[in-house]
mmCIF file of N, CA and C in Angstrom:
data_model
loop_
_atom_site.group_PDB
_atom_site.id
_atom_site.type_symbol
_atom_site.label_atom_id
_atom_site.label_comp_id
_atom_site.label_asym_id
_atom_site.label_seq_id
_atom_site.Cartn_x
_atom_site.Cartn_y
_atom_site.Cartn_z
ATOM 1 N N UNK A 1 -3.872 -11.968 -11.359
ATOM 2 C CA UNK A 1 -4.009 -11.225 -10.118
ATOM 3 C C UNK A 1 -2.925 -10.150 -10.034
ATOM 4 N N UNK A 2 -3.370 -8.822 -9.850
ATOM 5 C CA UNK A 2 -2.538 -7.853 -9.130
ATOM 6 C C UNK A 2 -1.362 -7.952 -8.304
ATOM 7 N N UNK A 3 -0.504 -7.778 -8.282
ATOM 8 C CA UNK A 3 0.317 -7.724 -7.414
ATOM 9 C C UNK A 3 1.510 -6.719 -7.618
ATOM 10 N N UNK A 4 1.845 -5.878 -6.020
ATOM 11 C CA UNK A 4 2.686 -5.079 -5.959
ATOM 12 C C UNK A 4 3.346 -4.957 -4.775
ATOM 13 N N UNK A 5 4.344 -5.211 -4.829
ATOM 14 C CA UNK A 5 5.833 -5.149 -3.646
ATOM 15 C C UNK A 5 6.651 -4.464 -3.414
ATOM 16 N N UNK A 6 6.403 -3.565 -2.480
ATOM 17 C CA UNK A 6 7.215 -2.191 -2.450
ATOM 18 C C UNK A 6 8.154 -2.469 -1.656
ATOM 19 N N UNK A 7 9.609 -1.920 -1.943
ATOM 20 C CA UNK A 7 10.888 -2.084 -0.792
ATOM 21 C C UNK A 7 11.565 -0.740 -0.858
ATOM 22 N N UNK A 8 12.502 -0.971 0.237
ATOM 23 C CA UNK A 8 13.778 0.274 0.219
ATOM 24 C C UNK A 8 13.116 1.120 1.138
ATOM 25 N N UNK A 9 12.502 1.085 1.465
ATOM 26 C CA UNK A 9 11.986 1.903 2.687
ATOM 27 C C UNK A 9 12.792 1.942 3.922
ATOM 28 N N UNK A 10 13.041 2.867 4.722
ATOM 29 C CA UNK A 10 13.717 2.696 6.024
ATOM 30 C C UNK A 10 14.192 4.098 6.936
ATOM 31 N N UNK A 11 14.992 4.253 7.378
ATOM 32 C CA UNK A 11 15.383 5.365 8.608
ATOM 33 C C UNK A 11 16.603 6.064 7.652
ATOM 34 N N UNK A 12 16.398 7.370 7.411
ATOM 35 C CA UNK A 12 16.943 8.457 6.782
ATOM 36 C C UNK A 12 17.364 9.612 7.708
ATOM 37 N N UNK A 13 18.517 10.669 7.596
ATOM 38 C CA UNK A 13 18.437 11.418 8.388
ATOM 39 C C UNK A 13 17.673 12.735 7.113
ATOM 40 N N UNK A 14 17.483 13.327 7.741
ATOM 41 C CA UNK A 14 16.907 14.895 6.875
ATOM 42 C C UNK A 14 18.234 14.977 6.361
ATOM 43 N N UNK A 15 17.713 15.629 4.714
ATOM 44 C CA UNK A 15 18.937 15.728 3.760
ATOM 45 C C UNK A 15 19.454 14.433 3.061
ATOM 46 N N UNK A 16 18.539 13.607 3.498
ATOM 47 C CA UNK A 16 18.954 12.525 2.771
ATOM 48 C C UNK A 16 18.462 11.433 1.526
ATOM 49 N N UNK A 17 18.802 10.586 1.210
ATOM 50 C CA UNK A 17 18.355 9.855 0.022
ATOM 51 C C UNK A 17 17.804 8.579 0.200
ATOM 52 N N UNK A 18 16.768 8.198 -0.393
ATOM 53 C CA UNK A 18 16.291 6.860 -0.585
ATOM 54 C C UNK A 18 15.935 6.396 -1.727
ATOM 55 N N UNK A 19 15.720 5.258 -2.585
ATOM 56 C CA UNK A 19 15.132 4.990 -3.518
ATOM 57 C C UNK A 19 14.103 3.861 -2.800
ATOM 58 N N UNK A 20 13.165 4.139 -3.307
ATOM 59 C CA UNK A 20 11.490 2.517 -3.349
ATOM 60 C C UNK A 20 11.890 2.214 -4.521
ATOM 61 N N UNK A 21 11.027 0.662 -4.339
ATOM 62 C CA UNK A 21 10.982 0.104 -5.635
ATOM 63 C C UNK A 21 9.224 -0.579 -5.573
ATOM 64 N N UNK A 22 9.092 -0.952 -6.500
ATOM 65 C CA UNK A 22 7.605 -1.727 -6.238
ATOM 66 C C UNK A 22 7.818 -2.370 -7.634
ATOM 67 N N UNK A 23 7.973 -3.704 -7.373
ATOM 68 C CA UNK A 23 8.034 -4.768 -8.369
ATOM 69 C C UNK A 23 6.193 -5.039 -8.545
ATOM 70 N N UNK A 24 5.949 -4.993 -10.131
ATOM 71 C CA UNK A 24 4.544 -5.708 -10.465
ATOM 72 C C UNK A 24 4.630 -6.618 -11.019
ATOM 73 N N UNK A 25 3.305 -7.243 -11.009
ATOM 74 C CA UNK A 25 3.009 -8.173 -11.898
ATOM 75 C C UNK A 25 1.316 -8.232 -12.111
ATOM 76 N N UNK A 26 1.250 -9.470 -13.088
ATOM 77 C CA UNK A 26 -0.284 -9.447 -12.872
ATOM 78 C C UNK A 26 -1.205 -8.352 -13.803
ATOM 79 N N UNK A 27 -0.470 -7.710 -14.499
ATOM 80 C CA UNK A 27 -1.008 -6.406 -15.561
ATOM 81 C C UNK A 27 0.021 -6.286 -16.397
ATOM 82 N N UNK A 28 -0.740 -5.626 -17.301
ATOM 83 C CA UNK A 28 0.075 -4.775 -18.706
ATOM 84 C C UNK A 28 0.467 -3.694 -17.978
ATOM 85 N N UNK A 29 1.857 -3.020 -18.154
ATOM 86 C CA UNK A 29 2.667 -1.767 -17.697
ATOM 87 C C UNK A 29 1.397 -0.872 -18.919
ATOM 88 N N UNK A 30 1.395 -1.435 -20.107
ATOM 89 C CA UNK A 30 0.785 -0.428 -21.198
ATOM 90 C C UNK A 30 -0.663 -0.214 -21.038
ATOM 91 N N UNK A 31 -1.166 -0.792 -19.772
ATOM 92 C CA UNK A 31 -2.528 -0.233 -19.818
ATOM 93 C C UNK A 31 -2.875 0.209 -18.538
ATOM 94 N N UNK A 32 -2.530 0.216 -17.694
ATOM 95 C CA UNK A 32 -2.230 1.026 -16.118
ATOM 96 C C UNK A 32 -1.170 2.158 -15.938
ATOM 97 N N UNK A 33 -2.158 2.889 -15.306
ATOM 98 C CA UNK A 33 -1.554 4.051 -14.618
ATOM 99 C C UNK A 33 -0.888 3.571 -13.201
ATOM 100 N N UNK A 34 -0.018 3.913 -13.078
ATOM 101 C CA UNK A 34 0.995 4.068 -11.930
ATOM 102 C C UNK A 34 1.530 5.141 -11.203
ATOM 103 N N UNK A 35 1.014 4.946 -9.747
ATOM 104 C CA UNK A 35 1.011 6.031 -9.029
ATOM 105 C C UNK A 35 2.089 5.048 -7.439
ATOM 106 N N UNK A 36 2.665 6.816 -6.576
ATOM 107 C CA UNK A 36 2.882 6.440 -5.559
ATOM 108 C C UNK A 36 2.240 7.572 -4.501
ATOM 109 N N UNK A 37 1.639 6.882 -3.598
ATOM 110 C CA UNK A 37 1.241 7.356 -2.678
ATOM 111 C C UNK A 37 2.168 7.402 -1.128
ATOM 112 N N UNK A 38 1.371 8.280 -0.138
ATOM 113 C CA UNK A 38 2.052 8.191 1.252
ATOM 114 C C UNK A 38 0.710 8.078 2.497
ATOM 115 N N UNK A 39 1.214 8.047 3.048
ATOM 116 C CA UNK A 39 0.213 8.167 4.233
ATOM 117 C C UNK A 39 1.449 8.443 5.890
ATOM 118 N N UNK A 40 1.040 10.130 6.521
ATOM 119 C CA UNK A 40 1.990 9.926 7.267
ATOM 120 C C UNK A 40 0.844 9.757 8.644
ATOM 121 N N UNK A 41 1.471 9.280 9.715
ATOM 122 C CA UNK A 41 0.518 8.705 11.116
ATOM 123 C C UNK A 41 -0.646 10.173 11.351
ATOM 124 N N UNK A 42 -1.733 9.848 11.463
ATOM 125 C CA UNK A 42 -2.789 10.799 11.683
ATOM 126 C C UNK A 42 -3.129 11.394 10.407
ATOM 127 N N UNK A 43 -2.749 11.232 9.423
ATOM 128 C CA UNK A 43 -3.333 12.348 8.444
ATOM 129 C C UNK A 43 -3.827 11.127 7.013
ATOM 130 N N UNK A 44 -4.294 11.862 6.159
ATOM 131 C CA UNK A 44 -4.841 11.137 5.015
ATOM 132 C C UNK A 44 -3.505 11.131 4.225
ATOM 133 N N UNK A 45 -4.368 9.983 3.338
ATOM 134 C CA UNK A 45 -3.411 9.451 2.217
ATOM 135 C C UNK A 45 -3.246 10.394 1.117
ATOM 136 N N UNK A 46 -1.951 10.593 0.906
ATOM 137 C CA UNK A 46 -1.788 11.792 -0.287
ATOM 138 C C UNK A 46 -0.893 11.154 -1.540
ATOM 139 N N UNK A 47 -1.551 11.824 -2.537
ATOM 140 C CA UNK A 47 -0.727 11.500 -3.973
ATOM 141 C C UNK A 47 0.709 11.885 -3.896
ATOM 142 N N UNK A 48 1.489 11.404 -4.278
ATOM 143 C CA UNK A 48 2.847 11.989 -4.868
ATOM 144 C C UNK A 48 3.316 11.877 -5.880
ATOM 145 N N UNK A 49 3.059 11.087 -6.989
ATOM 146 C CA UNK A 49 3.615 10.945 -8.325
ATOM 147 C C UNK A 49 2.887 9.983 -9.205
ATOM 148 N N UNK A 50 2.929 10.495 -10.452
ATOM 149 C CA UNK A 50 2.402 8.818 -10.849
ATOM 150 C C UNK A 50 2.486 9.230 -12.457
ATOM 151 N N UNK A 51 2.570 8.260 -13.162
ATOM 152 C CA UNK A 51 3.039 8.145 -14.413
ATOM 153 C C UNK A 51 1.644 7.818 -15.165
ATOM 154 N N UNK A 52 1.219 8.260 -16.108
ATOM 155 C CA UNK A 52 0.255 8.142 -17.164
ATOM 156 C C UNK A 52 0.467 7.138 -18.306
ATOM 157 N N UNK A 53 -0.128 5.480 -18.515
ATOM 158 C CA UNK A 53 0.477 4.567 -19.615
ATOM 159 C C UNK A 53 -0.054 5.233 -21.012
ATOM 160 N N UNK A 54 -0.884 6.398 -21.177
ATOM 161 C CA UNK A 54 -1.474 6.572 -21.990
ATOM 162 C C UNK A 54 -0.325 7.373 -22.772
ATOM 163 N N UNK A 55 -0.102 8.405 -21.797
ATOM 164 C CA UNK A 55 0.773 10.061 -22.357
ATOM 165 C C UNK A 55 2.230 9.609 -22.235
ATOM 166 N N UNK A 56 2.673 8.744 -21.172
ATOM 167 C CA UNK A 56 4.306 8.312 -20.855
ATOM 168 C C UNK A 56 4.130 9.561 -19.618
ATOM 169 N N UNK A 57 3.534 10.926 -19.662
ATOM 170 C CA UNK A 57 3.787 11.965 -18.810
ATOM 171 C C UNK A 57 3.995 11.356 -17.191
ATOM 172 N N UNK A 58 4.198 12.196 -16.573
ATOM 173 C CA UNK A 58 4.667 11.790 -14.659
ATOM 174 C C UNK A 58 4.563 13.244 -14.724
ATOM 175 N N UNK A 59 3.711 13.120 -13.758
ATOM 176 C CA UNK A 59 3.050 14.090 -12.214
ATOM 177 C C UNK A 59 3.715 14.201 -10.864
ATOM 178 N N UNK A 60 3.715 15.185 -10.118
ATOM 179 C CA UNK A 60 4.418 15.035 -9.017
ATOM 180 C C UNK A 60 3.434 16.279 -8.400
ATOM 181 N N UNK A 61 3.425 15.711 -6.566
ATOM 182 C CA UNK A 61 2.735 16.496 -5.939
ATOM 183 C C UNK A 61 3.530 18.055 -5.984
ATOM 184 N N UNK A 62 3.151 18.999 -5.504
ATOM 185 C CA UNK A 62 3.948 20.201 -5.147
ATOM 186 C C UNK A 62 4.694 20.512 -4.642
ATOM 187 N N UNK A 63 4.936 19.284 -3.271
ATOM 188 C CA UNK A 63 5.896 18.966 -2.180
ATOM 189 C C UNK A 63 6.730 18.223 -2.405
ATOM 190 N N UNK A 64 6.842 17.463 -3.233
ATOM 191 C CA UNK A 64 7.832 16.869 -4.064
ATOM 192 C C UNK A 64 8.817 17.103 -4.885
ATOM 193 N N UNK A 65 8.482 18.364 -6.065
ATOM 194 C CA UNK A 65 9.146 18.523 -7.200
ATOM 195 C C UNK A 65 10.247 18.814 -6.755
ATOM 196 N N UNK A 66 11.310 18.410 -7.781
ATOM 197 C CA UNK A 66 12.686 18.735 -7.645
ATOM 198 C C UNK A 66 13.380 18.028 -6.529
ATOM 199 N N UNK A 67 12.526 17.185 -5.970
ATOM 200 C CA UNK A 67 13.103 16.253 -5.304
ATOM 201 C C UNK A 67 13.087 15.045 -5.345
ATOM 202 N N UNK A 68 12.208 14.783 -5.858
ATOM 203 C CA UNK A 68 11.642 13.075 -6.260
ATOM 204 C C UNK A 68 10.920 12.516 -7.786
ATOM 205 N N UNK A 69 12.106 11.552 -7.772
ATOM 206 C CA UNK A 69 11.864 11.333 -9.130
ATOM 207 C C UNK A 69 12.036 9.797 -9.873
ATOM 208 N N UNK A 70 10.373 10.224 -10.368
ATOM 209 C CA UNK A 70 9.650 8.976 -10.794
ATOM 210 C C UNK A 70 9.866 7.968 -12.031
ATOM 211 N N UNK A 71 10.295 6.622 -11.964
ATOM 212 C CA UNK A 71 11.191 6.190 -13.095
ATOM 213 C C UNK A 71 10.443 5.068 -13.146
ATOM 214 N N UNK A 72 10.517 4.232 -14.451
ATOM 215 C CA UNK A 72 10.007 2.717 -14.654
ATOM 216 C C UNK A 72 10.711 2.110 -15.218
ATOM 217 N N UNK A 73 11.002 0.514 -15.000
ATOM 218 C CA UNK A 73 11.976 -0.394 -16.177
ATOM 219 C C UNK A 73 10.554 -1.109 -16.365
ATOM 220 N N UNK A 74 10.015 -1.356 -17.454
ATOM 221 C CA UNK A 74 9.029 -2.055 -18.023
ATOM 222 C C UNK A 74 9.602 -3.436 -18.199
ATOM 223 N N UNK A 75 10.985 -3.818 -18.685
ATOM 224 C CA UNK A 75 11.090 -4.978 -18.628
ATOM 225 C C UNK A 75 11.498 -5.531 -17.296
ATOM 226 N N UNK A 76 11.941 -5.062 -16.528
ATOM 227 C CA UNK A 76 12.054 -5.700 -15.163
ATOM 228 C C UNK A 76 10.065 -5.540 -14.584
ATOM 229 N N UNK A 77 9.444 -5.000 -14.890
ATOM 230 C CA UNK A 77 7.923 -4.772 -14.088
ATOM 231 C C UNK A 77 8.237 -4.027 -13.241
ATOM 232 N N UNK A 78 9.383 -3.388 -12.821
ATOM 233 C CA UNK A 78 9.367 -2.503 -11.554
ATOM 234 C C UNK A 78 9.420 -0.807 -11.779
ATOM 235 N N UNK A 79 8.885 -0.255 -10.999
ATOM 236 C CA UNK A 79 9.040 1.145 -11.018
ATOM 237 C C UNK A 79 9.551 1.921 -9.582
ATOM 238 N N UNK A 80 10.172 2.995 -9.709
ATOM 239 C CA UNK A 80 11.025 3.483 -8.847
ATOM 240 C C UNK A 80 10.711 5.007 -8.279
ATOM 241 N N UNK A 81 10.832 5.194 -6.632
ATOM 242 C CA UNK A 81 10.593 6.614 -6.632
ATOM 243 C C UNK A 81 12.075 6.569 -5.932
ATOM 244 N N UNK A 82 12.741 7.982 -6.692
ATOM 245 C CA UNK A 82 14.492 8.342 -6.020
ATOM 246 C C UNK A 82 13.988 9.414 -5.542
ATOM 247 N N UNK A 83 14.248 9.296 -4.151
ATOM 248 C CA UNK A 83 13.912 10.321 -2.740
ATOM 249 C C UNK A 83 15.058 11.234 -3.181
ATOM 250 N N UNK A 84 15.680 12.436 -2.719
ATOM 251 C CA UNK A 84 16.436 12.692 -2.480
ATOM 252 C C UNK A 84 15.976 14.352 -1.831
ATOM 253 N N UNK A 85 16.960 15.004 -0.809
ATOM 254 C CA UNK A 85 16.753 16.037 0.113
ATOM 255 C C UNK A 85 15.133 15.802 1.039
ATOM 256 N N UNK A 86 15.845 14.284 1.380
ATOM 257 C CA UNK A 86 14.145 14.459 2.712
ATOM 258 C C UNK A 86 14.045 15.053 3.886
ATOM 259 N N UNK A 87 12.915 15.107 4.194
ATOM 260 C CA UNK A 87 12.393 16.228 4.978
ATOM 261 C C UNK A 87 11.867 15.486 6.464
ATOM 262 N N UNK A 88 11.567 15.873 7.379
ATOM 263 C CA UNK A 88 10.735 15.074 8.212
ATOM 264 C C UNK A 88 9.772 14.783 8.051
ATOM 265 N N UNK A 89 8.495 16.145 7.388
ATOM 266 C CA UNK A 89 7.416 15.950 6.388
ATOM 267 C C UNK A 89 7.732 15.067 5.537
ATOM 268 N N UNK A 90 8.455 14.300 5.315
ATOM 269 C CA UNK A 90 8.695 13.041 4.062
ATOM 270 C C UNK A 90 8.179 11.796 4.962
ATOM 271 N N UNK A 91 8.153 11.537 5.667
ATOM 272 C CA UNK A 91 7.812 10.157 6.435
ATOM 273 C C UNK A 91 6.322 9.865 6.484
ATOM 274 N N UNK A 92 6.178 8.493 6.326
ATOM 275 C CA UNK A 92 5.223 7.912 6.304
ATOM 276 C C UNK A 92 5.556 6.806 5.649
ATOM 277 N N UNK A 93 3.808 6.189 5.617
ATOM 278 C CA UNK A 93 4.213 4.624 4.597
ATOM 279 C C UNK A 93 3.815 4.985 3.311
ATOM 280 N N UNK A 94 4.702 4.477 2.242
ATOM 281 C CA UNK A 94 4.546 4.738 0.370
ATOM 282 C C UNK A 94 3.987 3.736 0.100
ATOM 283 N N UNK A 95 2.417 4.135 -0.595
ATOM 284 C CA UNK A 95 2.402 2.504 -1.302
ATOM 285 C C UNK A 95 2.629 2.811 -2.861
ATOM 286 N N UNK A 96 2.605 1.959 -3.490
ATOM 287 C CA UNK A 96 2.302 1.687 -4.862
ATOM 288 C C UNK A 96 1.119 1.136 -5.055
ATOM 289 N N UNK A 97 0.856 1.861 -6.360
ATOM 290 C CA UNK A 97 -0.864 2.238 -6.686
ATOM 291 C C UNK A 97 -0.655 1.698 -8.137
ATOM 292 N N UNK A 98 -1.836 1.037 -8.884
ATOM 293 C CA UNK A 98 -2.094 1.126 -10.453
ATOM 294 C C UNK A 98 -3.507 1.399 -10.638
ATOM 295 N N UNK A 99 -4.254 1.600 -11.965
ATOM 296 C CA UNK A 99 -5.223 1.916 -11.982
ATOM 297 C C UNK A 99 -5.580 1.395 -13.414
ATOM 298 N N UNK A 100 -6.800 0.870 -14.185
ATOM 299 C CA UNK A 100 -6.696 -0.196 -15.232
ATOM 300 C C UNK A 100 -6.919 1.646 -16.318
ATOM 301 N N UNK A 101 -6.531 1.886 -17.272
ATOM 302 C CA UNK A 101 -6.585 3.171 -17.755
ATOM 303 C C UNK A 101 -6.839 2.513 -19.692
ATOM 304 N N UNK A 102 -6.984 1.468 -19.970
ATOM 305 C CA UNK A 102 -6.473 1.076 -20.748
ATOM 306 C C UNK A 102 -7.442 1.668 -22.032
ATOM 307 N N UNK A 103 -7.138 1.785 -23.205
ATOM 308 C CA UNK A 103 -7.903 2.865 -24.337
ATOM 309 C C UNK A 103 -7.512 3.946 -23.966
ATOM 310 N N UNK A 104 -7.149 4.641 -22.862
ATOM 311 C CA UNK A 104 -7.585 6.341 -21.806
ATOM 312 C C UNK A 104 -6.149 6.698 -22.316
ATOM 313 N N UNK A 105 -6.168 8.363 -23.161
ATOM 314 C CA UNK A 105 -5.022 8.748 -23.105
ATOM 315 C C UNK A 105 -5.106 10.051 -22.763
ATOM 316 N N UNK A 106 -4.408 10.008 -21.366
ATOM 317 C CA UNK A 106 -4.826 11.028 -20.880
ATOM 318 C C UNK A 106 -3.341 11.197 -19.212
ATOM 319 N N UNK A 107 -3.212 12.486 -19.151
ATOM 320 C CA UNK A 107 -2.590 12.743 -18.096
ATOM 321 C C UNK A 107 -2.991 11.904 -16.771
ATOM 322 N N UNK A 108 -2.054 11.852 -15.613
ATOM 323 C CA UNK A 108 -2.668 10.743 -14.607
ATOM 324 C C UNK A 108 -2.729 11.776 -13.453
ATOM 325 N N UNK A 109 -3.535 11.438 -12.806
ATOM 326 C CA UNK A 109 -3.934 12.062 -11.403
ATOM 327 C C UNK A 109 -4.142 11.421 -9.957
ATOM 328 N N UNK A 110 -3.577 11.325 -8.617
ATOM 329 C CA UNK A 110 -3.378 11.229 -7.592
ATOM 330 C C UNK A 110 -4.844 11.614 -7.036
ATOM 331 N N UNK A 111 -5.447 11.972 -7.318
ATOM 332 C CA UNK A 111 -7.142 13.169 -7.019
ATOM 333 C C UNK A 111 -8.201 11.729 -6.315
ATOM 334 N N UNK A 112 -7.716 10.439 -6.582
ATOM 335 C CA UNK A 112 -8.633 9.817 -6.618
ATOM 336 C C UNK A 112 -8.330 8.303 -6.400
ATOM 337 N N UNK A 113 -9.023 7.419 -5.611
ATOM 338 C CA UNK A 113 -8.763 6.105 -5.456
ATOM 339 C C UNK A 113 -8.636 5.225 -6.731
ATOM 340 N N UNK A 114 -7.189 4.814 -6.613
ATOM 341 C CA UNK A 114 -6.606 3.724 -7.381
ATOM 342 C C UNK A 114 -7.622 2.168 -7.515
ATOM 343 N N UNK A 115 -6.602 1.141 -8.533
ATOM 344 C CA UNK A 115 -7.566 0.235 -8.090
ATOM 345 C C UNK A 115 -6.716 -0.402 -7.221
ATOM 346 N N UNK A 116 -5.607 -1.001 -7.660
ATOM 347 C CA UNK A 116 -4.943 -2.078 -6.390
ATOM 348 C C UNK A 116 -3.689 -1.363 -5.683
ATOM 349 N N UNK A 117 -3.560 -1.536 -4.401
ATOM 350 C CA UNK A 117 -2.573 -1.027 -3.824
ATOM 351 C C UNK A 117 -1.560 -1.878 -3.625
ATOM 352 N N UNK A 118 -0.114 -1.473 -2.892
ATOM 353 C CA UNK A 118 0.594 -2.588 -2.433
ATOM 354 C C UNK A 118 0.187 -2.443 -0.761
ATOM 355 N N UNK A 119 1.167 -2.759 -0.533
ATOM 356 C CA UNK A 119 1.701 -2.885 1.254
ATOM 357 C C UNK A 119 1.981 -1.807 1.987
ATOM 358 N N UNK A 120 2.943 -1.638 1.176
ATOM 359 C CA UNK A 120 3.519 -0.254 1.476
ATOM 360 C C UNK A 120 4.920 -0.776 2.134
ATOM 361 N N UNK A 121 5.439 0.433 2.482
ATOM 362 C CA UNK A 121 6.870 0.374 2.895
ATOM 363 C C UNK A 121 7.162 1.486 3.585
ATOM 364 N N UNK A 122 7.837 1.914 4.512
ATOM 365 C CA UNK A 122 8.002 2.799 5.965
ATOM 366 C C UNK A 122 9.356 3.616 5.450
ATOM 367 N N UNK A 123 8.996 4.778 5.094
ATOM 368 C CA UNK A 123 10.030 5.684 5.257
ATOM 369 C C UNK A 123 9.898 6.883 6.595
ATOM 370 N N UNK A 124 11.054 6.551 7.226
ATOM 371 C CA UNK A 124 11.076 7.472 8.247
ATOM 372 C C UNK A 124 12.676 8.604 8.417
ATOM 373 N N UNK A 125 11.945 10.104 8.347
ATOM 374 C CA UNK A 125 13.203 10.961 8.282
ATOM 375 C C UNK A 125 13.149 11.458 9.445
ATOM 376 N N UNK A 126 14.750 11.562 10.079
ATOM 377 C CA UNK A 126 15.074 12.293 11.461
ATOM 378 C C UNK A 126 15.399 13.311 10.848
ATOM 379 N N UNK A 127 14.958 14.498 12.075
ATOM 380 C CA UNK A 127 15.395 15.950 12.120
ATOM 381 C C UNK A 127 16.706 16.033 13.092
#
């Protein structure tokens, strides 16, 4: 069974730093794609990053780059997004996403529903 546990989430001022984590289990790191998503109150769920098991490559939305950056320890199962210079536009809940990709070598994309999600976790930035 799937499973994903996202933490580190919490109350930031603008300009500031956070790291998530989302511990897995339940899958091969080498055959899932790994993504993180957001969702802020009223609006749809948007991609922000996600790593390809095929290419090793990582994607990042447009609103992101140069600010957030997407890391994995394969032997711990966990993977990491390091926030840094957030915005108020940064808030919402992050989940962690995988997707079964396995044979597929190919760049990863946010464009499209994952298979298992986590929980998510609440990042909120003051202005």
């Amino acid at each position: 069974e799937v499973q994903l546990v996202e933490s580190g989430g919490g109350l930031v001022q603008a300009g500031g730093s956070l790291r998530l984590s989302c511990a897995a289990s339940g899958f091969n790191f080498d055959d899932y794609d790994i993504a993180w998503f957001r969702q802020a109150p009223g609006k749809e769920r948007e991609g922000v990053s996600c790593i390809s098991s095929g290419t090793g490559g990582i994607n990042y939305a447009d609103s992101v780059k140069g600010r957030f950056t997407f890391s994995s320890d394969n032997a711990k199962n966990t993977v990491y997004l390091q926030m840094h210079s957030l915005k108020p536009e940064d808030t919402g809940v992050y989940y962690c996403a995988v997707e079964d990709t396995s044979f597929i070598r190919a760049p990863c994309s946010t464009s499209h529903t994952y298979d298992y999600y986590g929980q998510g976790t609440q990042v909120t930035v003051s202005s």
